[in-house]
PDB file of C-alpha atoms in Angstrom:
ATOM      1  CA  MET V  26     -30.160  -3.837 -10.388  1.00 31.00           C
ATOM      2  CA  GLU V  27     -27.103  -5.340 -12.057  1.00 41.00           C
ATOM      3  CA  ARG V  28     -23.727  -3.845 -11.179  1.00 44.00           C
ATOM      4  CA  SER V  29     -21.389  -2.781 -13.937  1.00 48.00           C
ATOM      5  CA  PRO V  30     -17.625  -3.432 -13.625  1.00 51.00           C
ATOM      6  CA  THR V  31     -17.117   0.262 -12.836  1.00 53.00           C
ATOM      7  CA  SER V  32     -20.015   0.640 -10.418  1.00 58.00           C
ATOM      8  CA  SER V  33     -19.496   3.149  -7.614  1.00 65.00           C
ATOM      9  CA  SER V  34     -21.362   0.753  -5.309  1.00 78.00           C
ATOM     10  CA  CYS V  35     -18.532  -1.801  -5.386  1.00 83.00           C
ATOM     11  CA  GLN V  36     -17.512  -3.105  -1.978  1.00 89.00           C
ATOM     12  CA  HIS V  37     -13.721  -3.172  -1.952  1.00 92.00           C
ATOM     13  CA  ALA V  38     -11.818  -5.877  -0.073  1.00 96.00           C
ATOM     14  CA  LEU V  39      -8.210  -4.831   0.582  1.00 97.00           C
ATOM     15  CA  LEU V  40      -5.648  -7.268  -0.847  1.00 97.00           C
ATOM     16  CA  ALA V  41      -2.401  -5.368  -0.221  1.00 98.00           C
ATOM     17  CA  ARG V  42      -1.140  -1.980   0.936  1.00 98.00           C
ATOM     18  CA  SER V  43       2.277  -0.318   0.820  1.00 96.00           C
ATOM     19  CA  PRO V  44       3.658   3.235   0.908  1.00 96.00           C
ATOM     20  CA  VAL V  45       3.101   3.522  -2.873  1.00 96.00           C
ATOM     21  CA  GLY V  46      -0.564   2.550  -2.867  1.00 97.00           C
ATOM     22  CA  HIS V  47      -3.000  -0.291  -2.415  1.00 98.00           C
ATOM     23  CA  VAL V  48      -4.788  -3.076  -4.274  1.00 98.00           C
ATOM     24  CA  SER V  49      -8.371  -4.088  -3.578  1.00 97.00           C
ATOM     25  CA  VAL V  50     -10.996  -6.235  -5.264  1.00 97.00           C
ATOM     26  CA  CYS V  51     -14.770  -6.159  -5.492  1.00 96.00           C
ATOM     27  CA  PRO V  52     -15.874  -9.721  -4.682  1.00 93.00           C
ATOM     28  CA  GLU V  53     -19.173  -9.255  -6.521  1.00 92.00           C
ATOM     29  CA  CYS V  54     -18.006  -7.882  -9.878  1.00 92.00           C
ATOM     30  CA  GLY V  55     -14.436  -9.270  -9.758  1.00 92.00           C
ATOM     31  CA  VAL V  56     -12.781  -5.978 -10.677  1.00 96.00           C
ATOM     32  CA  VAL V  57      -9.342  -5.322  -9.177  1.00 98.00           C
ATOM     33  CA  HIS V  58      -8.708  -1.718  -8.125  1.00 96.00           C
ATOM     34  CA  LEU V  59      -5.078  -0.570  -8.217  1.00 97.00           C
ATOM     35  CA  SER V  60      -4.498   2.809  -6.557  1.00 97.00           C
ATOM     36  CA  LEU V  61      -1.107   4.520  -6.753  1.00 96.00           C
ATOM     37  CA  ASP V  62      -0.908   8.059  -5.369  1.00 91.00           C
ATOM     38  CA  CYS V  63      -2.956  10.046  -7.923  1.00 92.00           C
ATOM     39  CA  LEU V  64      -3.460   7.134 -10.360  1.00 96.00           C
ATOM     40  CA  SER V  65      -6.315   4.657 -10.087  1.00 96.00           C
ATOM     41  CA  LEU V  66      -6.868   1.680 -12.402  1.00 96.00           C
ATOM     42  CA  ARG V  67      -9.791  -0.713 -12.571  1.00 96.00           C
ATOM     43  CA  LEU V  68      -8.797  -4.006 -14.143  1.00 98.00           C
ATOM     44  CA  GLU V  69     -10.569  -7.255 -14.886  1.00 97.00           C
ATOM     45  CA  LEU V  70      -8.959 -10.113 -12.995  1.00 96.00           C
ATOM     46  CA  THR V  71      -7.203 -11.537 -16.069  1.00 96.00           C
ATOM     47  CA  ALA V  72      -5.799  -8.106 -16.980  1.00 98.00           C
ATOM     48  CA  PHE V  73      -4.539  -7.614 -13.408  1.00 98.00           C
ATOM     49  CA  GLN V  74      -2.898 -11.050 -13.450  1.00 97.00           C
ATOM     50  CA  ALA V  75      -1.171 -10.242 -16.766  1.00 98.00           C
ATOM     51  CA  LEU V  76       0.022  -6.889 -15.369  1.00 97.00           C
ATOM     52  CA  ALA V  77       1.318  -8.556 -12.193  1.00 97.00           C
ATOM     53  CA  GLN V  78       3.205 -11.146 -14.256  1.00 98.00           C
ATOM     54  CA  MET V  79       4.743  -8.449 -16.473  1.00 98.00           C
ATOM     55  CA  LEU V  80       5.817  -6.382 -13.436  1.00 96.00           C
ATOM     56  CA  SER V  81       7.275  -9.465 -11.759  1.00 97.00           C
ATOM     57  CA  GLN V  82       9.303 -10.243 -14.876  1.00 98.00           C
ATOM     58  CA  ALA V  83      10.533  -6.643 -15.067  1.00 98.00           C
ATOM     59  CA  LYS V  84      11.545  -6.720 -11.384  1.00 96.00           C
ATOM     60  CA  GLN V  85      13.462  -9.972 -11.877  1.00 96.00           C
ATOM     61  CA  ARG V  86      15.346  -8.466 -14.811  1.00 96.00           C
ATOM     62  CA  LEU V  87      16.166  -5.309 -12.861  1.00 95.00           C
ATOM     63  CA  ASP V  88      17.315  -7.386  -9.883  1.00 94.00           C
ATOM     64  CA  SER V  89      19.557  -9.548 -12.076  1.00 93.00           C
ATOM     65  CA  ARG V  90      21.126  -6.452 -13.645  1.00 90.00           C
ATOM     66  CA  GLN V  91      21.830  -4.963 -10.225  1.00 88.00           C
ATOM     67  CA  THR V  92      23.447  -8.140  -8.894  1.00 84.00           C
ATOM     68  CA  GLY V  93      25.415  -8.475 -12.139  1.00 75.00           C
ATOM     69  CA  GLY V  94      26.937  -5.053 -11.620  1.00 59.00           C
ATOM     70  CA  SER V  95      25.373  -3.428 -14.663  1.00 56.00           C
ATOM     71  CA  HIS V  96      22.845  -0.631 -14.560  1.00 56.00           C
ATOM     72  CA  VAL V  97      19.728  -0.015 -16.583  1.00 55.00           C
ATOM     73  CA  ARG V  98      20.575   2.388 -19.382  1.00 57.00           C
ATOM     74  CA  ASN V  99      18.418   4.471 -21.671  1.00 52.00           C
ATOM     75  CA  SER V 100      19.406   2.669 -24.867  1.00 49.00           C
ATOM     76  CA  PRO V 101      17.487   0.885 -27.642  1.00 51.00           C
ATOM     77  CA  GLY V 102      15.640  -2.028 -26.106  1.00 55.00           C
ATOM     78  CA  HIS V 103      16.235  -0.651 -22.624  1.00 53.00           C
ATOM     79  CA  ALA V 104      14.380   2.657 -22.771  1.00 53.00           C
ATOM     80  CA  LEU V 105      13.055   4.167 -19.581  1.00 54.00           C
ATOM     81  CA  HIS V 106      10.311   6.738 -19.831  1.00 49.00           C
TER      82      HIS V 106
END
């Protein structure tokens, strides 16, 4: 029987854990599972890598604003939802 990317029989290998959630991967199907409190996402590896890159870029921008003395504002181009 072939496993689908969302198969409940996936064997998860833990990649990282923190107080906000955890990230695991199924070595057989290659799907990355991102679990945050009551939110769970299943992502193909390339989608997870793109998400990680986007979050890293956002963190760098937030960090540079904090060290520069400015704060993130809810203005055009800087909306927080």
